[in-house]
Short mmCIF file of C-alpha atoms in Angstrom, two decimals:
data_model
loop_
_atom_site.label_atom_id
_atom_site.label_comp_id
_atom_site.label_asym_id
_atom_site.label_seq_id
_atom_site.Cartn_x
_atom_site.Cartn_y
_atom_site.Cartn_z
CA MET H 1 -27.16 -12.45 4.49
CA VAL H 2 -27.59 -12.86 0.72
CA ILE H 3 -28.24 -9.03 0.62
CA ASP H 4 -25.25 -8.24 2.59
CA LEU H 5 -23.16 -10.09 0.39
CA LEU H 6 -24.68 -8.50 -2.65
CA ILE H 7 -24.15 -5.18 -1.17
CA ALA H 8 -20.50 -6.18 -0.57
CA VAL H 9 -19.96 -7.27 -4.00
CA ILE H 10 -21.53 -4.18 -5.51
CA LYS H 11 -19.31 -1.91 -3.47
CA ALA H 12 -16.28 -3.64 -4.34
CA LEU H 13 -17.32 -3.49 -8.19
CA ILE H 14 -17.81 0.33 -7.61
CA VAL H 15 -14.22 0.55 -6.34
CA ILE H 16 -12.70 -1.50 -9.17
CA GLY H 17 -14.86 0.39 -11.71
CA MET H 18 -13.43 3.51 -10.48
CA VAL H 19 -9.72 2.47 -10.12
CA LEU H 20 -9.26 0.63 -13.40
CA PRO H 21 -10.78 2.95 -16.14
CA LEU H 22 -9.06 5.76 -13.99
CA ALA H 23 -5.77 3.87 -14.65
CA GLY H 24 -6.51 3.76 -18.25
CA ILE H 25 -7.62 7.48 -18.65
CA LEU H 26 -4.50 8.40 -16.75
CA GLY H 27 -2.43 6.96 -19.67
CA TRP H 28 -4.20 9.07 -22.11
CA VAL H 29 -3.92 12.12 -19.83
CA GLU H 30 -0.18 11.30 -19.45
CA ARG H 31 0.60 11.01 -23.00
CA LYS H 32 -1.54 14.07 -24.05
CA GLY H 33 -0.67 16.09 -20.92
CA SER H 34 3.04 15.54 -21.65
CA ALA H 35 2.40 16.62 -25.35
CA LEU H 36 0.79 19.80 -24.12
CA ILE H 37 3.55 20.52 -21.54
CA GLN H 38 6.34 20.04 -24.31
CA ASP H 39 4.55 21.79 -26.94
CA ARG H 40 3.93 18.77 -29.11
CA ILE H 41 0.75 17.26 -30.60
CA GLY H 42 1.05 13.81 -28.80
CA ALA H 43 -0.54 10.33 -29.69
CA ASN H 44 -2.67 10.86 -32.85
CA ARG H 45 -1.78 8.13 -35.16
CA ALA H 46 -4.47 5.65 -34.71
CA SER H 47 -8.13 6.24 -35.70
CA ILE H 48 -11.43 4.51 -36.66
CA PHE H 49 -12.78 5.77 -39.93
CA GLY H 50 -10.76 8.99 -39.43
CA PHE H 51 -12.02 9.31 -35.82
CA ALA H 52 -8.93 9.86 -33.41
CA GLY H 53 -10.92 11.32 -30.47
CA ALA H 54 -8.01 13.57 -29.40
CA GLY H 55 -5.79 10.41 -29.00
CA LEU H 56 -8.30 8.46 -27.04
CA VAL H 57 -8.62 5.50 -29.89
CA ASN H 58 -4.73 5.66 -29.76
CA THR H 59 -4.16 5.46 -26.12
CA LEU H 60 -7.32 3.47 -24.90
CA MET H 61 -7.74 1.05 -27.96
CA ALA H 62 -4.71 0.81 -30.12
CA ASP H 63 -2.13 0.67 -27.33
CA PRO H 64 -3.51 -2.06 -25.18
CA LEU H 65 -4.46 -4.23 -28.20
CA LYS H 66 -0.97 -3.99 -29.38
CA PHE H 67 0.44 -4.81 -25.82
CA LEU H 68 -2.12 -7.85 -25.82
CA THR H 69 -0.99 -9.35 -29.16
CA LYS H 70 2.79 -8.85 -28.63
CA GLU H 71 5.04 -11.87 -28.18
CA ASP H 72 5.49 -12.70 -24.65
CA VAL H 73 9.27 -13.05 -24.23
CA ILE H 74 10.85 -14.99 -21.25
CA PRO H 75 14.46 -14.78 -21.06
CA ALA H 76 16.57 -17.92 -20.90
CA GLY H 77 17.82 -19.20 -17.59
CA VAL H 78 15.34 -17.51 -15.43
CA ASP H 79 12.90 -18.86 -12.81
CA ARG H 80 9.83 -18.97 -15.07
CA LEU H 81 7.18 -19.04 -12.27
CA LEU H 82 8.80 -16.04 -10.57
CA HIS H 83 9.33 -14.04 -13.79
CA THR H 84 5.55 -14.34 -14.48
CA LEU H 85 4.59 -13.85 -10.87
CA ALA H 86 6.37 -10.54 -10.56
CA PRO H 87 3.96 -8.21 -12.57
CA CYS H 88 0.91 -9.81 -10.76
CA VAL H 89 2.53 -9.29 -7.27
CA ASN H 90 3.13 -5.62 -8.48
CA LEU H 91 -0.33 -4.78 -9.64
CA PHE H 92 -2.42 -6.63 -7.01
CA PRO H 93 -1.46 -4.67 -3.85
CA ALA H 94 -1.95 -1.34 -5.64
CA ILE H 95 -5.43 -2.19 -6.54
CA VAL H 96 -6.67 -3.63 -3.40
CA ALA H 97 -5.22 -0.63 -1.34
CA PHE H 98 -8.11 1.39 -2.92
CA ALA H 99 -10.51 -0.92 -1.05
CA ALA H 100 -10.38 0.92 2.32
CA ILE H 101 -10.80 4.53 0.89
CA PRO H 102 -14.31 5.82 1.37
CA PHE H 103 -16.01 7.27 -1.74
CA GLY H 104 -19.20 8.41 0.24
CA ASP H 105 -20.91 8.73 3.80
CA VAL H 106 -23.77 6.46 4.17
CA TYR H 107 -26.81 5.48 2.06
CA GLU H 108 -29.92 4.51 4.17
CA VAL H 109 -32.37 2.15 2.67
CA GLY H 110 -35.25 1.50 4.91
CA ASP H 111 -33.58 0.46 8.04
CA ARG H 112 -30.35 -0.70 6.49
CA VAL H 113 -27.47 1.80 6.68
CA ILE H 114 -24.84 1.25 3.98
CA ASN H 115 -21.46 2.49 4.65
CA LEU H 116 -20.11 3.70 1.16
CA GLN H 117 -16.56 2.11 1.53
CA ALA H 118 -15.62 -1.34 0.03
CA VAL H 119 -14.12 -2.44 3.46
CA GLY H 120 -14.83 -0.62 6.69
CA LEU H 121 -11.73 -1.42 8.57
CA ASN H 122 -10.97 -0.20 12.23
CA VAL H 123 -7.37 0.17 11.15
CA GLY H 124 -8.06 1.39 7.52
CA ILE H 125 -5.00 3.63 7.00
CA LEU H 126 -2.61 0.80 8.32
CA TYR H 127 -4.25 -1.51 5.79
CA VAL H 128 -3.49 0.76 3.10
CA LEU H 129 -0.03 1.24 4.13
CA ALA H 130 0.40 -2.63 4.39
CA MET H 131 -0.80 -3.14 0.89
CA LEU H 132 1.67 -0.50 -0.36
CA SER H 133 4.49 -2.02 1.50
CA LEU H 134 3.80 -5.24 -0.24
CA GLY H 135 4.34 -3.39 -3.54
CA VAL H 136 7.94 -3.71 -3.12
CA TYR H 137 7.94 -7.47 -3.84
CA GLY H 138 7.01 -6.92 -7.45
CA VAL H 139 9.98 -4.67 -8.00
CA VAL H 140 12.31 -6.95 -6.26
CA LEU H 141 11.01 -10.19 -7.81
CA ALA H 142 11.04 -8.59 -11.26
CA GLY H 143 14.71 -7.47 -10.98
CA TRP H 144 15.81 -10.75 -9.56
CA ALA H 145 13.75 -13.06 -11.91
CA SER H 146 14.92 -11.34 -15.07
CA ASN H 147 18.45 -12.80 -15.16
CA ASN H 148 19.66 -9.30 -16.13
CA ARG H 149 22.19 -7.11 -14.25
CA PHE H 150 20.26 -3.90 -15.41
CA SER H 151 17.09 -5.51 -14.10
CA LEU H 152 18.64 -6.43 -10.80
CA LEU H 153 20.35 -2.87 -10.40
CA GLY H 154 16.74 -1.44 -10.75
CA GLY H 155 15.12 -3.88 -8.41
CA ILE H 156 17.75 -3.00 -5.75
CA ARG H 157 17.38 0.63 -6.20
CA GLY H 158 13.48 0.38 -6.28
CA SER H 159 13.33 -1.73 -3.05
CA ALA H 160 15.85 0.62 -1.11
CA GLN H 161 13.91 3.67 -2.34
CA MET H 162 10.58 2.40 -1.46
CA ILE H 163 11.69 1.32 2.03
CA SER H 164 13.16 4.50 2.69
CA TYR H 165 10.26 6.62 1.86
CA GLU H 166 7.85 4.42 3.51
CA LEU H 167 9.38 5.94 6.70
CA GLY H 168 8.68 9.54 5.74
CA MET H 169 5.10 8.65 4.55
CA GLY H 170 4.34 6.46 7.62
CA LEU H 171 5.37 9.30 10.05
CA ALA H 172 3.40 11.97 7.99
CA ILE H 173 0.39 9.58 8.55
CA VAL H 174 1.13 9.24 12.10
CA ALA H 175 0.73 13.11 12.58
CA MET H 176 -2.73 12.90 10.85
CA VAL H 177 -3.84 9.97 12.97
CA MET H 178 -2.85 12.06 16.03
CA THR H 179 -4.77 15.05 14.71
CA PHE H 180 -7.97 12.97 13.92
CA GLY H 181 -7.42 10.35 16.98
CA THR H 182 -8.53 7.42 14.78
CA LEU H 183 -7.04 5.00 12.30
CA ASP H 184 -10.49 4.52 10.53
CA LEU H 185 -10.46 6.41 7.09
CA GLN H 186 -14.20 7.00 7.16
CA GLU H 187 -14.13 8.50 10.64
CA MET H 188 -11.20 10.75 9.39
CA VAL H 189 -13.25 12.18 6.55
CA ARG H 190 -16.25 12.61 8.89
CA ALA H 191 -14.11 14.61 11.05
CA GLN H 192 -13.30 16.90 8.24
CA GLY H 193 -16.90 17.81 7.84
CA HIS H 194 -16.90 20.49 10.60
CA LEU H 195 -16.44 24.07 10.09
CA ILE H 196 -13.91 26.31 11.65
CA LEU H 197 -15.28 29.78 12.74
CA GLY H 198 -18.59 28.68 11.17
CA TRP H 199 -17.36 28.97 7.49
CA ILE H 200 -13.95 27.36 6.84
CA PRO H 201 -14.23 23.71 5.98
CA ALA H 202 -11.94 21.90 8.40
CA TRP H 203 -9.80 20.01 6.12
CA GLY H 204 -6.66 17.97 7.01
CA ILE H 205 -4.34 20.54 5.19
CA LEU H 206 -5.32 23.37 7.29
CA TYR H 207 -4.23 21.31 10.51
CA GLN H 208 -1.32 19.58 8.81
CA PRO H 209 0.33 21.51 5.78
CA VAL H 210 3.71 20.11 6.63
CA ALA H 211 2.54 16.45 6.76
CA PHE H 212 0.75 17.22 3.31
CA LEU H 213 3.92 18.07 1.52
CA LEU H 214 5.72 15.23 3.21
CA PHE H 215 2.98 12.72 2.19
CA LEU H 216 2.85 13.80 -1.46
CA THR H 217 6.62 13.80 -1.73
CA ALA H 218 6.80 10.31 -0.22
CA GLY H 219 3.87 9.20 -2.36
CA ILE H 220 5.36 10.29 -5.58
CA ALA H 221 8.62 8.66 -4.49
CA GLU H 222 6.66 5.23 -3.51
CA SER H 223 5.23 5.18 -7.06
CA LYS H 224 8.82 5.45 -8.69
CA ARG H 225 7.90 8.09 -11.03
CA VAL H 226 10.03 11.01 -12.32
CA PRO H 227 11.80 12.78 -10.45
CA PHE H 228 12.04 9.44 -8.39
CA ASP H 229 12.19 6.84 -11.31
CA LEU H 230 15.84 5.71 -10.56
CA PRO H 231 14.58 2.27 -10.53
CA GLU H 232 13.78 2.71 -14.14
CA GLY H 233 16.56 5.17 -15.03
CA GLU H 234 16.15 4.83 -18.90
CA SER H 235 19.70 6.51 -19.52
CA GLU H 236 21.46 4.17 -17.05
CA LEU H 237 19.57 0.93 -16.91
CA VAL H 238 17.54 0.37 -20.22
CA ALA H 239 14.17 0.05 -18.26
CA GLY H 240 15.41 -0.92 -14.88
CA PHE H 241 13.44 -3.64 -13.14
CA PHE H 242 11.13 -4.34 -16.17
CA THR H 243 13.74 -4.45 -18.90
CA GLU H 244 12.99 -8.08 -19.59
CA TYR H 245 9.19 -7.99 -19.86
CA SER H 246 7.15 -7.55 -23.04
CA GLY H 247 3.58 -7.65 -24.01
CA ILE H 248 0.95 -7.85 -21.32
CA LYS H 249 3.41 -8.02 -18.51
CA TYR H 250 4.95 -4.83 -19.67
CA LEU H 251 1.58 -3.45 -19.72
CA MET H 252 0.86 -4.57 -16.13
CA PHE H 253 4.06 -2.76 -14.96
CA PHE H 254 2.60 0.35 -16.61
CA MET H 255 -0.90 0.05 -15.15
CA THR H 256 0.69 -0.30 -11.54
CA ASP H 257 2.37 3.03 -12.27
CA PHE H 258 -1.18 4.54 -12.95
CA VAL H 259 -2.88 2.76 -10.18
CA ASP H 260 -0.18 3.92 -7.77
CA VAL H 261 -0.89 7.53 -9.00
CA ALA H 262 -4.52 6.93 -8.35
CA VAL H 263 -3.99 5.54 -4.76
CA VAL H 264 -1.76 8.36 -3.65
CA ALA H 265 -4.41 10.92 -5.18
CA GLY H 266 -7.08 9.10 -3.14
CA LEU H 267 -5.24 9.20 -0.12
CA VAL H 268 -4.02 12.83 -0.36
CA THR H 269 -7.93 13.49 -1.01
CA THR H 270 -9.07 11.48 1.97
CA LEU H 271 -6.53 12.60 4.50
CA PHE H 272 -6.00 16.18 3.55
CA PHE H 273 -9.00 17.64 1.37
CA GLY H 274 -11.92 16.28 3.04
CA GLY H 275 -12.52 12.88 0.86
CA TRP H 276 -16.11 12.94 -0.26
CA GLN H 277 -16.94 16.07 1.58
CA ILE H 278 -18.26 19.20 -0.15
CA PRO H 279 -18.19 22.33 2.02
CA TYR H 280 -21.56 23.01 3.70
CA LEU H 281 -23.16 19.98 2.25
CA MET H 282 -24.68 17.94 5.17
CA ARG H 283 -26.59 14.64 4.75
CA ASP H 284 -29.95 16.55 4.13
CA GLY H 285 -28.42 19.38 1.81
CA PHE H 286 -26.67 22.51 1.71
CA HIS H 287 -26.41 24.39 4.90
CA LEU H 288 -24.85 27.67 3.92
CA PRO H 289 -22.78 29.73 6.42
CA TRP H 290 -25.25 32.73 6.26
CA GLY H 291 -28.23 30.49 7.42
CA ALA H 292 -29.78 29.48 4.03
CA VAL H 293 -30.59 25.91 3.75
CA VAL H 294 -31.08 24.08 0.45
CA ALA H 295 -32.75 20.71 1.07
CA LEU H 296 -31.68 17.78 -1.22
CA PRO H 297 -32.93 14.12 -1.64
CA GLN H 298 -30.51 11.59 -0.18
CA ILE H 299 -29.61 10.14 -3.56
CA VAL H 300 -28.65 13.53 -4.87
CA VAL H 301 -26.22 14.15 -1.93
CA VAL H 302 -24.60 10.77 -2.35
CA LEU H 303 -24.11 11.10 -5.98
CA LEU H 304 -22.86 14.88 -5.34
CA ARG H 305 -20.16 13.40 -2.81
CA LEU H 306 -19.17 10.54 -5.15
CA VAL H 307 -18.43 13.03 -8.04
CA ALA H 308 -16.83 15.49 -5.41
CA PHE H 309 -14.49 12.68 -4.38
CA MET H 310 -13.73 11.58 -8.20
CA VAL H 311 -13.04 15.46 -9.18
CA LYS H 312 -10.49 15.64 -6.21
CA VAL H 313 -9.00 12.38 -7.11
CA ILE H 314 -8.52 13.21 -10.76
CA PHE H 315 -7.30 16.75 -9.74
CA PHE H 316 -4.50 15.14 -7.55
CA CYS H 317 -3.57 12.71 -10.42
CA TRP H 318 -3.19 15.71 -12.78
CA VAL H 319 -0.95 17.44 -10.13
CA GLN H 320 1.23 14.32 -10.26
CA VAL H 321 1.34 14.19 -14.10
CA LEU H 322 2.23 17.92 -13.94
CA ILE H 323 5.09 17.18 -11.65
CA ARG H 324 6.27 14.26 -13.55
CA TRP H 325 6.71 16.27 -16.77
CA SER H 326 8.02 19.27 -15.07
CA LEU H 327 11.08 18.14 -13.03
CA PRO H 328 14.39 16.33 -13.99
CA ARG H 329 15.43 12.99 -12.54
CA PHE H 330 17.38 13.09 -9.24
CA ARG H 331 20.65 11.58 -8.83
CA TYR H 332 20.58 8.32 -6.65
CA ASP H 333 22.43 9.93 -3.65
CA GLN H 334 20.05 12.99 -3.82
CA VAL H 335 17.05 10.75 -3.66
CA MET H 336 18.58 8.87 -0.43
CA ARG H 337 19.59 12.14 1.15
CA LEU H 338 16.18 13.62 0.57
CA GLY H 339 14.50 10.66 2.08
CA TRP H 340 16.73 10.16 5.26
CA LYS H 341 18.20 13.56 6.00
CA GLY H 342 15.13 15.72 4.59
CA LEU H 343 11.82 14.05 4.97
CA LEU H 344 12.45 11.73 8.04
CA PRO H 345 13.78 14.43 10.41
CA ILE H 346 10.94 16.94 9.28
CA ALA H 347 8.42 14.03 9.72
CA LEU H 348 9.69 13.33 13.21
CA LEU H 349 9.69 17.06 14.22
CA ASN H 350 6.17 17.41 12.94
CA VAL H 351 4.88 14.27 14.95
CA LEU H 352 6.68 15.92 18.04
CA ALA H 353 4.87 19.38 17.36
CA THR H 354 1.60 17.60 16.79
CA ALA H 355 1.87 15.70 20.00
CA VAL H 356 2.65 18.84 21.96
CA VAL H 357 -0.27 20.59 20.45
CA VAL H 358 -2.68 17.72 20.91
CA LEU H 359 -1.73 17.37 24.55
CA ALA H 360 -1.89 21.09 25.18
CA LEU H 361 -5.41 21.23 23.69
CA GLN H 362 -6.55 18.28 25.76
CA GLY H 363 -5.12 19.37 28.98
CA MET K 1 -15.00 -17.93 12.40
CA SER K 2 -16.66 -20.66 10.47
CA PRO K 3 -14.69 -24.08 10.71
CA VAL K 4 -14.69 -24.47 6.92
CA LEU K 5 -13.05 -21.09 6.41
CA PHE K 6 -10.59 -21.91 9.22
CA GLY K 7 -9.78 -25.15 7.57
CA ILE K 8 -9.09 -23.81 4.09
CA LEU K 9 -6.92 -21.00 5.57
CA ALA K 10 -5.04 -23.54 7.96
CA ALA K 11 -4.43 -25.74 4.92
CA LEU K 12 -2.97 -22.86 2.80
CA LEU K 13 -0.87 -21.73 5.85
CA ILE K 14 0.67 -25.28 6.36
CA ALA K 15 1.20 -25.63 2.54
CA SER K 16 3.06 -22.36 2.36
CA ALA K 17 4.91 -23.32 5.60
CA LEU K 18 5.92 -26.58 3.92
CA GLY K 19 7.16 -24.46 0.83
CA VAL K 20 9.53 -22.68 3.09
CA VAL K 21 11.16 -25.85 4.17
CA LEU K 22 10.99 -27.98 0.99
CA SER K 23 11.78 -25.48 -1.71
CA ALA K 24 15.41 -25.99 -3.02
CA SER K 25 15.79 -22.32 -4.06
CA PRO K 26 16.37 -19.78 -1.53
CA ILE K 27 14.29 -17.13 -3.05
CA ARG K 28 11.18 -19.39 -3.39
CA SER K 29 11.71 -20.43 0.37
CA ALA K 30 11.71 -16.85 1.37
CA LEU K 31 8.70 -16.05 -0.74
CA SER K 32 6.82 -18.92 0.81
CA LEU K 33 7.62 -17.49 4.22
CA VAL K 34 6.04 -14.16 3.08
CA LEU K 35 2.96 -16.07 2.00
CA THR K 36 2.92 -17.79 5.47
CA LEU K 37 3.18 -14.65 7.44
CA PHE K 38 0.41 -13.17 5.19
CA PHE K 39 -1.98 -16.11 5.86
CA ILE K 40 -1.23 -15.65 9.67
CA ALA K 41 -2.35 -12.05 9.28
CA VAL K 42 -5.59 -13.33 7.64
CA GLN K 43 -6.11 -15.65 10.54
CA PHE K 44 -5.69 -12.66 12.90
CA LEU K 45 -8.14 -10.81 10.96
CA PHE K 46 -11.00 -13.43 11.37
CA LEU K 47 -10.19 -13.47 15.07
CA ASP K 48 -11.16 -9.90 15.29
CA ALA K 49 -7.47 -8.69 15.80
CA GLN K 50 -7.44 -6.13 13.02
CA LEU K 51 -4.66 -4.06 14.32
CA VAL K 52 -2.29 -7.30 14.88
CA ALA K 53 -3.07 -8.37 11.32
CA ALA K 54 -2.07 -4.99 9.96
CA LEU K 55 0.97 -4.67 11.76
CA GLN K 56 1.92 -8.40 10.91
CA VAL K 57 1.81 -7.21 7.20
CA VAL K 58 3.56 -3.91 7.71
CA VAL K 59 6.33 -5.27 9.85
CA TYR K 60 7.04 -8.90 8.94
CA ALA K 61 5.83 -9.25 5.21
CA GLY K 62 6.46 -5.53 4.32
CA ALA K 63 9.87 -4.75 6.00
CA ILE K 64 11.83 -7.57 7.50
CA MET K 65 11.13 -10.28 4.57
CA VAL K 66 12.34 -7.54 2.10
CA LEU K 67 15.55 -7.34 3.84
CA PHE K 68 15.83 -11.23 3.67
CA LEU K 69 15.12 -11.04 -0.01
CA PHE K 70 17.62 -8.36 -0.37
CA VAL K 71 20.47 -10.44 1.25
CA ILE K 72 19.53 -13.43 -0.93
CA MET K 73 19.72 -11.51 -4.00
CA LEU K 74 23.04 -9.75 -3.25
CA LEU K 75 24.74 -12.91 -2.12
CA ASN K 76 23.40 -14.45 -5.27
CA LEU K 77 22.74 -17.83 -3.45
CA GLN K 78 22.22 -20.97 -5.79
CA GLU K 79 20.22 -23.74 -5.22
CA GLU K 80 21.04 -26.04 -2.49
CA PRO K 81 22.31 -29.33 -3.71
CA GLN K 82 20.36 -32.33 -1.93
CA ALA K 83 23.58 -34.19 -1.32
CA ILE K 84 25.04 -31.83 1.25
CA ALA K 85 22.76 -32.99 4.04
CA ARG K 86 24.58 -35.77 5.82
CA LEU K 87 23.08 -38.81 7.34
CA GLY K 88 23.75 -37.56 10.73
CA GLN K 89 22.00 -34.33 10.12
CA ARG K 90 18.98 -36.01 8.95
CA ALA K 91 18.70 -38.36 11.77
CA ALA K 92 19.10 -35.58 14.19
CA ALA K 93 16.37 -33.67 12.30
CA VAL K 94 13.99 -36.54 12.48
CA PHE K 95 14.61 -37.16 16.28
CA LEU K 96 14.22 -33.68 17.17
CA GLY K 97 11.08 -33.11 14.89
CA SER K 98 9.56 -36.07 16.35
CA LEU K 99 10.21 -34.85 19.88
CA PHE K 100 8.56 -31.62 19.02
CA LEU K 101 5.36 -33.24 17.61
CA LEU K 102 5.18 -35.35 20.71
CA ALA K 103 5.17 -32.42 22.90
CA ALA K 104 2.58 -30.67 20.69
CA VAL K 105 0.29 -33.60 20.69
CA HIS K 106 0.65 -33.99 24.46
CA PHE K 107 -0.25 -30.26 24.97
CA LEU K 108 -3.08 -30.29 22.39
CA ALA K 109 -4.63 -33.66 23.97
CA LYS K 110 -5.09 -32.00 27.43
CA PRO K 111 -8.80 -31.55 28.30
CA GLY K 112 -10.19 -28.06 27.87
CA ILE K 113 -8.06 -27.15 24.78
CA GLY K 114 -9.61 -27.12 21.47
CA ALA K 115 -13.09 -27.34 23.34
CA GLY K 116 -13.24 -23.67 23.98
CA THR K 117 -15.96 -22.92 21.09
CA GLY K 118 -18.02 -21.26 24.11
CA MET K 119 -15.41 -18.69 24.46
CA ALA K 120 -16.93 -16.47 21.67
CA GLY K 121 -19.66 -15.23 23.97
CA ALA K 122 -16.98 -13.91 26.57
CA VAL K 123 -15.16 -11.83 24.19
CA PRO K 124 -16.23 -8.08 24.51
CA ALA K 125 -17.22 -5.94 21.67
CA THR K 126 -14.04 -3.92 21.79
CA PHE K 127 -11.75 -7.04 21.60
CA GLY K 128 -8.77 -6.54 19.33
CA SER K 129 -9.59 -2.72 18.71
CA THR K 130 -6.74 -0.36 18.58
CA GLU K 131 -7.88 1.62 21.48
CA LEU K 132 -7.98 -1.36 23.77
CA LEU K 133 -4.54 -2.76 22.74
CA ALA K 134 -3.05 0.76 22.99
CA GLU K 135 -4.48 1.21 26.53
CA THR K 136 -3.11 -2.24 27.69
CA LEU K 137 0.26 -1.54 26.09
CA PHE K 138 0.75 1.89 27.75
CA THR K 139 -0.55 0.98 31.20
CA ARG K 140 0.11 -2.65 32.08
CA PHE K 141 3.00 -3.35 29.89
CA LEU K 142 4.43 0.17 29.75
CA PHE K 143 7.85 -0.85 31.29
CA ALA K 144 8.34 -4.03 28.82
CA PHE K 145 7.24 -1.63 25.93
CA GLU K 146 9.81 1.03 26.73
CA ILE K 147 12.53 -1.38 27.46
CA THR K 148 12.05 -2.98 24.21
CA SER K 149 12.15 0.40 22.41
CA VAL K 150 15.57 0.93 24.07
CA LEU K 151 16.71 -2.28 23.09
CA LEU K 152 15.90 -1.73 19.48
CA LEU K 153 17.52 1.67 19.59
CA VAL K 154 20.71 -0.12 21.04
CA ALA K 155 20.52 -2.47 18.28
CA VAL K 156 20.26 0.24 15.52
CA ILE K 157 23.33 2.08 16.90
CA GLY K 158 25.15 -1.10 17.29
CA ALA K 159 24.31 -1.92 13.41
CA VAL K 160 25.56 1.41 12.27
CA VAL K 161 28.81 1.39 14.18
CA LEU K 162 29.51 -2.19 12.82
CA ALA K 163 28.62 -1.07 9.29
CA LYS K 164 30.74 1.97 9.42
CA LYS K 165 34.38 1.38 8.18
CA THR K 166 35.96 4.11 10.25
CA LEU K 167 34.50 6.07 13.09
CA THR K 168 35.38 9.59 13.15
#
């Protein structure tokens, strides 16, 4: 009983230990990456005894310290409780959404089999969707509780956009659920461990390339980043729904941004790119397609898979940063048209086509 | 589920439900309702109904309540002045409320209800699983399921027709 509890706590700590540092490092990646793309030097002002660490000191130490020590301004005439609650409501669902994403297969100690996933839920993917759908409250509340019209407009834009793209995202996931026949994320990843024709890893993207594009687009729209950052829209709304926030609360909105990016990358990895799977790596070592076998101890396999999962997640985070700094912002009607007249019909057709294929293969 | 855990959850649930009724500000009321729905979902989770719990959050907390908040924000509702509730209204509320309480007490006092702790052994291992729920839904309750979806479709079309200023 105590050991079970301890294992659960350790797994939760592993997930938090992956997500929060990743969010911090993404801040650095975003600032230096954008500089790279725009042919600038980027953050390099702060240094400790002349050591700037390629901007790491600036983004990972100086910036957070500055945010923490800034004055926390609460505008006059607002609901103080809701104004303070909004950034927390925004950040919390994004972090806990990661809990259902598996970071490894199983680890066997004696007769105990530990599932390498913070919470093994029968309805894993629905849980993640549920948490992502709660994220909209942070935006709505921040917009409303700021007593500022720019904020309110940003909040309304944000909630309308998130509700619209949840449909496309949900339907893309429905197609994946039909392909794998389960809602359990761990089972989905295990199903991607097979080989097609004996040498092609059966990753989700091979079955559902359309769902992948739909999901990635909807995911970026859900995280409200350029080209979908209408809720912020600096040129029109100052900073949108978080105009009236400063100090640590502003930092929390920023962190939500990066955690959202990490969650979308984690889901893309899990659903479409085999999660923790490494091609040809089984529980006891590499089984190469031409018959060679390289036996590996269990702990090495578990660590290799953890590293593979992290590498894939970081890669898709980088893809999102790349998209953010490459595309201009959409106009609001374009965002809505893309969501309702573009993604939704394609996603519905994709679900229909998947259903036909699944039925044909069964019967 | 342990009685202690149930007690804590039930207390939180009732507290947030009271928040819905007692808050003067409409937006706080709506948020308390979100919290209430969330705690109900947690109760489902402890009753081994993971799918129902997830759907509760996705549908009620994640979608329907957002629209409630939307309307409250757009109408810019102010705090409800206490004086508006007339004496007659209050009397009627107290009367109907106590009537409901009486009915609830009468129902719960029946022998057999609440003594069902022996039920736990009778629940099959697959109880509450998605597969079982889907099978029941698409065999025994197929007609009701399809009729409900038609009803929702009609409601959606009706809403679009009403919202459109001119039908061309």
